[in-house]
Amino acid sequence: MPKSNITTLVKSVFAHHRAEKDSTSPENFAINHFGKNSAVAQVIAAKGFTNPSQEDYATIAAIQQFISLVKEKSLIGQIEALGKNLFMPLNTLLGSFDLSPCKVVKQKEPTEILTETSDIEITLDFKKIGGYAIFPERYFKSDYFSKIEPLINSALLKSYVAGENADFITTIATGAAQVTATGSTMATLLADIESAISSIDDPQDAIILLNPKTALKIANELELDSLGVSGGSIRGIPVITNKSVAATSKIVFDASKLILADDPTIEVKLTNEAMVTGMTGQSVYLFQENKVAVKVMGLNGYEFVNGYTATVIEG
């Protein structure tokens, strides 16, 4: 597995777990196992942000490291990479004028600048996103962890991203126009897309979301070299693919009306106290099965400003 699947947050969880088992402090274990100057040792040494130290900044870096891996896999990360959306901090009151691009006013219409009518007092509320994975206790033994760490990270990333993607698609579809595809030819596909973007102020702000299998099917049937399982474009309109999108759906929306949080955060924790269903169908604690659960919990935010339009084309 790629080196990028090794993260400081998961190392920190491992260090805390082994320290408890070995009756030592997490900081001492991290220093002895990973080295005094390792990122995980600095993260564990962090004391808080009242008077930020080098260790506190190491914690920020560890969180950003995990968030960056999430963005590589998530719909939000792919949309953000296109540079069409807006940003604002979580739970901070802003006027929508602060989020709007500057308006170009012709010299002969100097009073047009006074026609700003967008709503004020926007607050981007946070959403709690979570994921978890269950592993054998032996994965967190000192002589085993380094071999299995990429697997742990991959499982946590997949679980978290799946939850975030599902919620984000629900957010897009809420209030969206639901229409039925008029056909499966190039002409009908383009007609459906043209109809969907007709209510978007600037067609260049439109984005299409497809399931990878749907994208491949469209590309093969319509002989589109610009489209594939990894996305691409249809007549210049960016297409993002993700398996979280239903195979029967084509989602067209205005990305310029999307607000994303510029300060998401994530934490990772381990427990063996959770209940699971055993082989006999009975509920048992994880420690009775010699297993542990690693949970990844995040705070993020995404919503659309007034004037947002979207269309879900089914079929």
CSV table of C-alpha atoms in Angstrom, one decimal:
chain,number,residue,atom,x,y,z
A,1,MET,CA,0.0,0.0,0.0
A,2,PRO,CA,1.2,3.6,-0.6
A,3,LYS,CA,3.2,5.4,2.1
A,4,SER,CA,0.5,8.1,2.1
A,5,ASN,CA,-1.7,5.6,3.9
A,6,ILE,CA,0.4,6.0,7.1
A,7,THR,CA,-0.9,8.8,9.3
A,8,THR,CA,0.2,10.4,12.6
A,9,LEU,CA,-3.3,10.2,14.1
A,10,VAL,CA,-3.4,6.4,13.8
A,11,LYS,CA,0.1,6.2,15.2
A,12,SER,CA,-1.1,8.3,18.2
A,13,VAL,CA,-4.0,5.9,18.8
A,14,PHE,CA,-1.6,2.9,18.7
A,15,ALA,CA,0.8,4.6,21.1
A,16,HIS,CA,-2.0,5.4,23.7
A,17,HIS,CA,-3.3,1.8,23.4
A,18,ARG,CA,0.1,0.2,23.9
A,19,ALA,CA,1.0,2.6,26.8
A,20,GLU,CA,-2.1,1.4,28.6
A,21,LYS,CA,-1.3,-2.2,28.0
A,22,ASP,CA,2.4,-1.8,29.0
A,23,SER,CA,1.7,0.5,32.0
A,24,THR,CA,3.7,3.4,30.7
A,25,SER,CA,3.0,6.9,29.5
A,26,PRO,CA,1.9,7.5,25.9
A,27,GLU,CA,4.7,10.0,25.5
A,28,ASN,CA,7.4,7.6,26.7
A,29,PHE,CA,6.1,4.8,24.5
A,30,ALA,CA,6.0,7.1,21.4
A,31,ILE,CA,9.5,8.3,22.1
A,32,ASN,CA,10.9,4.7,22.6
A,33,HIS,CA,9.0,3.2,19.6
A,34,PHE,CA,9.0,6.1,17.0
A,35,GLY,CA,11.8,8.4,18.3
A,36,LYS,CA,11.9,11.6,20.2
A,37,ASN,CA,11.7,13.8,17.2
A,38,SER,CA,8.9,11.8,15.5
A,39,ALA,CA,5.6,13.6,14.6
A,40,VAL,CA,3.6,11.3,16.8
A,41,ALA,CA,5.8,12.0,19.9
A,42,GLN,CA,5.3,15.7,19.4
A,43,VAL,CA,1.5,15.2,19.0
A,44,ILE,CA,1.2,13.3,22.2
A,45,ALA,CA,3.3,15.9,24.0
A,46,ALA,CA,0.9,18.7,23.0
A,47,LYS,CA,-0.6,20.4,26.0
A,48,GLY,CA,-3.3,22.6,24.4
A,49,PHE,CA,-3.6,25.8,22.4
A,50,THR,CA,-3.7,28.5,25.1
A,51,ASN,CA,0.0,29.0,24.5
A,52,PRO,CA,0.7,27.1,21.3
A,53,SER,CA,4.0,25.2,21.2
A,54,GLN,CA,5.8,23.3,18.5
A,55,GLU,CA,3.9,20.2,19.7
A,56,ASP,CA,0.5,21.9,19.3
A,57,TYR,CA,1.4,22.7,15.7
A,58,ALA,CA,2.3,19.1,15.2
A,59,THR,CA,-1.2,18.2,16.2
A,60,ILE,CA,-2.6,20.6,13.6
A,61,ALA,CA,-0.4,19.1,11.0
A,62,ALA,CA,-1.5,15.5,11.9
A,63,ILE,CA,-5.2,16.5,11.6
A,64,GLN,CA,-4.5,18.2,8.2
A,65,GLN,CA,-2.6,15.1,7.0
A,66,PHE,CA,-5.6,12.9,7.6
A,67,ILE,CA,-8.0,15.5,6.1
A,68,SER,CA,-5.9,15.7,3.0
A,69,LEU,CA,-6.2,11.9,2.5
A,70,VAL,CA,-10.0,12.2,3.0
A,71,LYS,CA,-10.1,14.9,0.3
A,72,GLU,CA,-8.3,12.7,-2.2
A,73,LYS,CA,-11.2,10.2,-2.0
A,74,SER,CA,-14.2,12.4,-1.2
A,75,LEU,CA,-16.7,14.2,-3.4
A,76,ILE,CA,-16.0,17.4,-1.5
A,77,GLY,CA,-12.3,17.1,-2.2
A,78,GLN,CA,-12.8,16.6,-5.9
A,79,ILE,CA,-15.3,19.5,-6.1
A,80,GLU,CA,-13.0,21.8,-4.1
A,81,ALA,CA,-10.1,21.0,-6.6
A,82,LEU,CA,-12.2,22.6,-9.4
A,83,GLY,CA,-12.1,26.0,-7.6
A,84,LYS,CA,-15.7,27.0,-8.2
A,85,ASN,CA,-17.1,26.9,-4.6
A,86,LEU,CA,-17.1,29.4,-1.8
A,87,PHE,CA,-15.4,29.0,1.6
A,88,MET,CA,-16.2,30.1,5.1
A,89,PRO,CA,-15.3,29.0,8.7
A,90,LEU,CA,-17.7,26.9,10.7
A,91,ASN,CA,-20.1,28.6,13.1
A,92,THR,CA,-19.1,32.1,12.1
A,93,LEU,CA,-21.6,34.7,11.2
A,94,LEU,CA,-21.0,36.3,7.8
A,95,GLY,CA,-23.0,38.2,5.3
A,96,SER,CA,-23.5,36.6,2.0
A,97,PHE,CA,-22.1,39.7,0.4
A,98,ASP,CA,-18.8,38.7,2.0
A,99,LEU,CA,-19.0,35.4,0.0
A,100,SER,CA,-20.1,36.9,-3.3
A,101,PRO,CA,-17.6,37.7,-6.1
A,102,CYS,CA,-17.1,41.3,-7.0
A,103,LYS,CA,-19.7,42.5,-9.5
A,104,VAL,CA,-18.5,44.0,-12.7
A,105,VAL,CA,-20.5,47.2,-13.3
A,106,LYS,CA,-20.6,49.0,-16.7
A,107,GLN,CA,-19.6,52.7,-16.5
A,108,LYS,CA,-23.0,53.8,-17.8
A,109,GLU,CA,-24.7,52.0,-15.0
A,110,PRO,CA,-22.9,53.2,-11.9
A,111,THR,CA,-25.9,52.7,-9.5
A,112,GLU,CA,-26.0,48.9,-10.3
A,113,ILE,CA,-23.5,48.3,-7.5
A,114,LEU,CA,-26.3,49.4,-5.0
A,115,THR,CA,-28.7,46.6,-6.1
A,116,GLU,CA,-27.0,44.0,-3.9
A,117,THR,CA,-30.0,42.0,-2.5
A,118,SER,CA,-28.5,38.8,-1.2
A,119,ASP,CA,-29.5,37.6,2.2
A,120,ILE,CA,-27.3,38.4,5.2
A,121,GLU,CA,-26.3,36.6,8.4
A,122,ILE,CA,-25.1,33.3,7.0
A,123,THR,CA,-23.8,30.7,9.5
A,124,LEU,CA,-22.2,27.5,8.3
A,125,ASP,CA,-23.4,24.9,10.8
A,126,PHE,CA,-21.1,22.0,11.5
A,127,LYS,CA,-22.0,18.4,10.6
A,128,LYS,CA,-20.7,15.4,12.6
A,129,ILE,CA,-19.3,12.8,10.2
A,130,GLY,CA,-18.1,9.5,11.6
A,131,GLY,CA,-16.7,6.1,10.6
A,132,TYR,CA,-15.2,3.1,12.3
A,133,ALA,CA,-13.4,-0.2,11.6
A,134,ILE,CA,-13.0,-3.2,13.8
A,135,PHE,CA,-9.6,-5.0,14.0
A,136,PRO,CA,-8.0,-7.9,15.9
A,137,GLU,CA,-6.3,-6.8,19.1
A,138,ARG,CA,-3.0,-8.3,17.7
A,139,TYR,CA,-2.8,-5.6,15.1
A,140,PHE,CA,-1.9,-3.1,17.8
A,141,LYS,CA,1.0,-5.1,19.2
A,142,SER,CA,4.4,-3.4,18.9
A,143,ASP,CA,5.9,-6.0,16.6
A,144,TYR,CA,2.9,-6.1,14.3
A,145,PHE,CA,1.6,-2.5,14.0
A,146,SER,CA,4.0,-1.2,11.3
A,147,LYS,CA,3.0,-4.1,9.0
A,148,ILE,CA,-0.7,-3.5,9.3
A,149,GLU,CA,-0.8,0.3,9.7
A,150,PRO,CA,-1.6,1.1,6.0
A,151,LEU,CA,-4.6,-1.3,6.2
A,152,ILE,CA,-5.9,0.4,9.3
A,153,ASN,CA,-5.7,3.8,7.7
A,154,SER,CA,-7.3,2.6,4.5
A,155,ALA,CA,-10.3,1.1,6.4
A,156,LEU,CA,-10.8,4.3,8.4
A,157,LEU,CA,-10.6,6.5,5.3
A,158,LYS,CA,-13.1,4.4,3.4
A,159,SER,CA,-15.6,4.3,6.3
A,160,TYR,CA,-15.4,8.1,6.9
A,161,VAL,CA,-15.5,9.1,3.2
A,162,ALA,CA,-18.5,6.8,2.6
A,163,GLY,CA,-20.4,8.6,5.3
A,164,GLU,CA,-19.5,12.0,4.2
A,165,ASN,CA,-20.3,11.3,0.5
A,166,ALA,CA,-23.7,9.9,1.3
A,167,ASP,CA,-24.6,12.9,3.5
A,168,PHE,CA,-23.3,15.4,0.9
A,169,ILE,CA,-25.3,13.8,-1.9
A,170,THR,CA,-28.4,14.1,0.3
A,171,THR,CA,-27.6,17.8,0.8
A,172,ILE,CA,-27.3,18.3,-3.0
A,173,ALA,CA,-30.5,16.4,-3.8
A,174,THR,CA,-32.6,18.2,-1.1
A,175,GLY,CA,-34.8,20.6,-3.0
A,176,ALA,CA,-33.4,19.5,-6.4
A,177,ALA,CA,-35.6,19.1,-9.4
A,178,GLN,CA,-36.3,15.4,-10.1
A,179,VAL,CA,-36.7,14.6,-13.8
A,180,THR,CA,-36.7,11.5,-15.9
A,181,ALA,CA,-34.2,11.1,-18.7
A,182,THR,CA,-35.8,11.5,-22.1
A,183,GLY,CA,-33.7,8.9,-23.8
A,184,SER,CA,-30.2,7.3,-24.1
A,185,THR,CA,-28.8,8.8,-27.2
A,186,MET,CA,-26.3,11.6,-27.4
A,187,ALA,CA,-29.0,14.0,-28.5
A,188,THR,CA,-31.3,13.2,-25.6
A,189,LEU,CA,-28.4,13.2,-23.1
A,190,LEU,CA,-27.2,16.6,-24.1
A,191,ALA,CA,-30.8,17.9,-24.2
A,192,ASP,CA,-31.4,16.7,-20.6
A,193,ILE,CA,-28.1,18.3,-19.5
A,194,GLU,CA,-28.9,21.6,-21.3
A,195,SER,CA,-32.3,21.7,-19.7
A,196,ALA,CA,-30.7,21.0,-16.3
A,197,ILE,CA,-28.2,23.9,-16.6
A,198,SER,CA,-30.7,26.4,-18.0
A,199,SER,CA,-31.6,27.6,-14.5
A,200,ILE,CA,-27.9,28.0,-13.5
A,201,ASP,CA,-26.7,31.6,-13.8
A,202,ASP,CA,-23.5,30.7,-15.4
A,203,PRO,CA,-23.2,27.4,-17.2
A,204,GLN,CA,-19.5,27.4,-16.5
A,205,ASP,CA,-20.3,26.9,-12.8
A,206,ALA,CA,-22.2,23.6,-13.5
A,207,ILE,CA,-20.8,20.2,-12.4
A,208,ILE,CA,-22.1,16.8,-13.2
A,209,LEU,CA,-21.9,13.9,-10.7
A,210,LEU,CA,-22.0,10.3,-12.0
A,211,ASN,CA,-21.4,6.8,-10.7
A,212,PRO,CA,-18.1,5.5,-12.3
A,213,LYS,CA,-20.0,2.7,-14.0
A,214,THR,CA,-22.6,5.2,-15.4
A,215,ALA,CA,-19.8,7.4,-16.7
A,216,LEU,CA,-18.1,4.4,-18.5
A,217,LYS,CA,-21.4,3.3,-20.0
A,218,ILE,CA,-22.1,6.8,-21.3
A,219,ALA,CA,-18.5,7.1,-22.7
A,220,ASN,CA,-18.8,3.8,-24.5
A,221,GLU,CA,-22.2,4.2,-25.9
A,222,LEU,CA,-21.7,7.8,-27.0
A,223,GLU,CA,-18.0,7.4,-27.9
A,224,LEU,CA,-16.8,10.2,-25.6
A,225,ASP,CA,-13.1,10.3,-25.3
A,226,SER,CA,-13.4,13.1,-22.7
A,227,LEU,CA,-15.2,10.8,-20.2
A,228,GLY,CA,-14.3,7.7,-18.2
A,229,VAL,CA,-14.5,6.0,-14.8
A,230,SER,CA,-12.3,8.7,-13.2
A,231,GLY,CA,-14.5,11.5,-14.5
A,232,GLY,CA,-13.7,14.0,-17.2
A,233,SER,CA,-16.2,16.2,-19.0
A,234,ILE,CA,-19.2,16.3,-21.2
A,235,ARG,CA,-19.1,19.2,-23.7
A,236,GLY,CA,-16.8,21.0,-21.4
A,237,ILE,CA,-18.9,20.5,-18.3
A,238,PRO,CA,-16.7,18.9,-15.5
A,239,VAL,CA,-17.8,15.4,-14.5
A,240,ILE,CA,-16.9,14.0,-11.1
A,241,THR,CA,-17.4,10.3,-10.5
A,242,ASN,CA,-18.0,8.5,-7.3
A,243,LYS,CA,-19.6,5.2,-6.3
A,244,SER,CA,-21.7,7.0,-3.8
A,245,VAL,CA,-23.8,8.4,-6.6
A,246,ALA,CA,-26.6,6.0,-7.7
A,247,ALA,CA,-26.0,4.2,-11.0
A,248,THR,CA,-29.3,5.5,-12.3
A,249,SER,CA,-28.7,9.1,-11.4
A,250,LYS,CA,-27.1,12.1,-13.2
A,251,ILE,CA,-26.8,15.0,-10.8
A,252,VAL,CA,-26.2,18.5,-12.2
A,253,PHE,CA,-25.7,21.4,-9.8
A,254,ASP,CA,-24.3,24.9,-9.5
A,255,ALA,CA,-21.0,24.7,-7.7
A,256,SER,CA,-20.7,28.5,-7.3
A,257,LYS,CA,-23.5,28.4,-4.7
A,258,LEU,CA,-21.7,25.8,-2.6
A,259,ILE,CA,-20.1,26.9,0.7
A,260,LEU,CA,-17.5,24.5,2.1
A,261,ALA,CA,-15.9,24.8,5.6
A,262,ASP,CA,-12.3,26.0,5.5
A,263,ASP,CA,-11.6,24.6,8.9
A,264,PRO,CA,-12.8,21.0,9.2
A,265,THR,CA,-11.3,18.8,11.9
A,266,ILE,CA,-10.9,15.1,12.6
A,267,GLU,CA,-10.0,13.0,15.6
A,268,VAL,CA,-9.3,9.2,15.9
A,269,LYS,CA,-10.0,7.1,19.0
A,270,LEU,CA,-9.7,3.4,19.9
A,271,THR,CA,-12.0,1.4,22.2
A,272,ASN,CA,-12.6,-2.2,23.1
A,273,GLU,CA,-15.8,-1.5,25.1
A,274,ALA,CA,-18.2,-1.3,22.2
A,275,MET,CA,-20.8,-4.1,21.6
A,276,VAL,CA,-20.7,-6.3,18.4
A,277,THR,CA,-22.6,-9.2,17.2
A,278,GLY,CA,-20.6,-12.4,17.7
A,279,MET,CA,-20.6,-15.6,15.6
A,280,THR,CA,-23.6,-17.0,17.6
A,281,GLY,CA,-25.7,-13.9,16.9
A,282,GLN,CA,-25.4,-12.7,20.5
A,283,SER,CA,-24.1,-9.2,21.4
A,284,VAL,CA,-20.7,-9.3,23.1
A,285,TYR,CA,-18.0,-6.7,24.0
A,286,LEU,CA,-15.1,-6.3,21.7
A,287,PHE,CA,-12.6,-7.3,24.4
A,288,GLN,CA,-14.4,-10.6,24.7
A,289,GLU,CA,-13.6,-11.2,21.0
A,290,ASN,CA,-10.1,-9.9,21.3
A,291,LYS,CA,-10.9,-7.1,19.0
A,292,VAL,CA,-10.8,-3.3,19.1
A,293,ALA,CA,-12.7,-0.6,17.2
A,294,VAL,CA,-11.0,2.5,15.8
A,295,LYS,CA,-13.4,5.5,15.4
A,296,VAL,CA,-12.7,8.5,13.2
A,297,MET,CA,-15.0,11.5,14.0
A,298,GLY,CA,-15.0,14.7,12.1
A,299,LEU,CA,-16.6,18.1,12.1
A,300,ASN,CA,-17.3,19.6,8.6
A,301,GLY,CA,-19.7,21.9,7.0
A,302,TYR,CA,-21.3,22.3,3.6
A,303,GLU,CA,-24.5,24.0,2.4
A,304,PHE,CA,-25.8,26.1,-0.5
A,305,VAL,CA,-26.6,29.8,-0.5
A,306,ASN,CA,-29.9,31.1,-1.8
A,307,GLY,CA,-30.4,30.8,-5.5
A,308,TYR,CA,-28.9,27.3,-5.6
A,309,THR,CA,-30.3,25.0,-8.3
A,310,ALA,CA,-29.8,21.3,-9.0
A,311,THR,CA,-31.3,18.6,-11.1
A,312,VAL,CA,-31.3,14.9,-10.6
A,313,ILE,CA,-31.9,13.1,-13.9
A,314,GLU,CA,-33.1,9.6,-13.3
A,315,GLY,CA,-32.6,6.8,-15.9
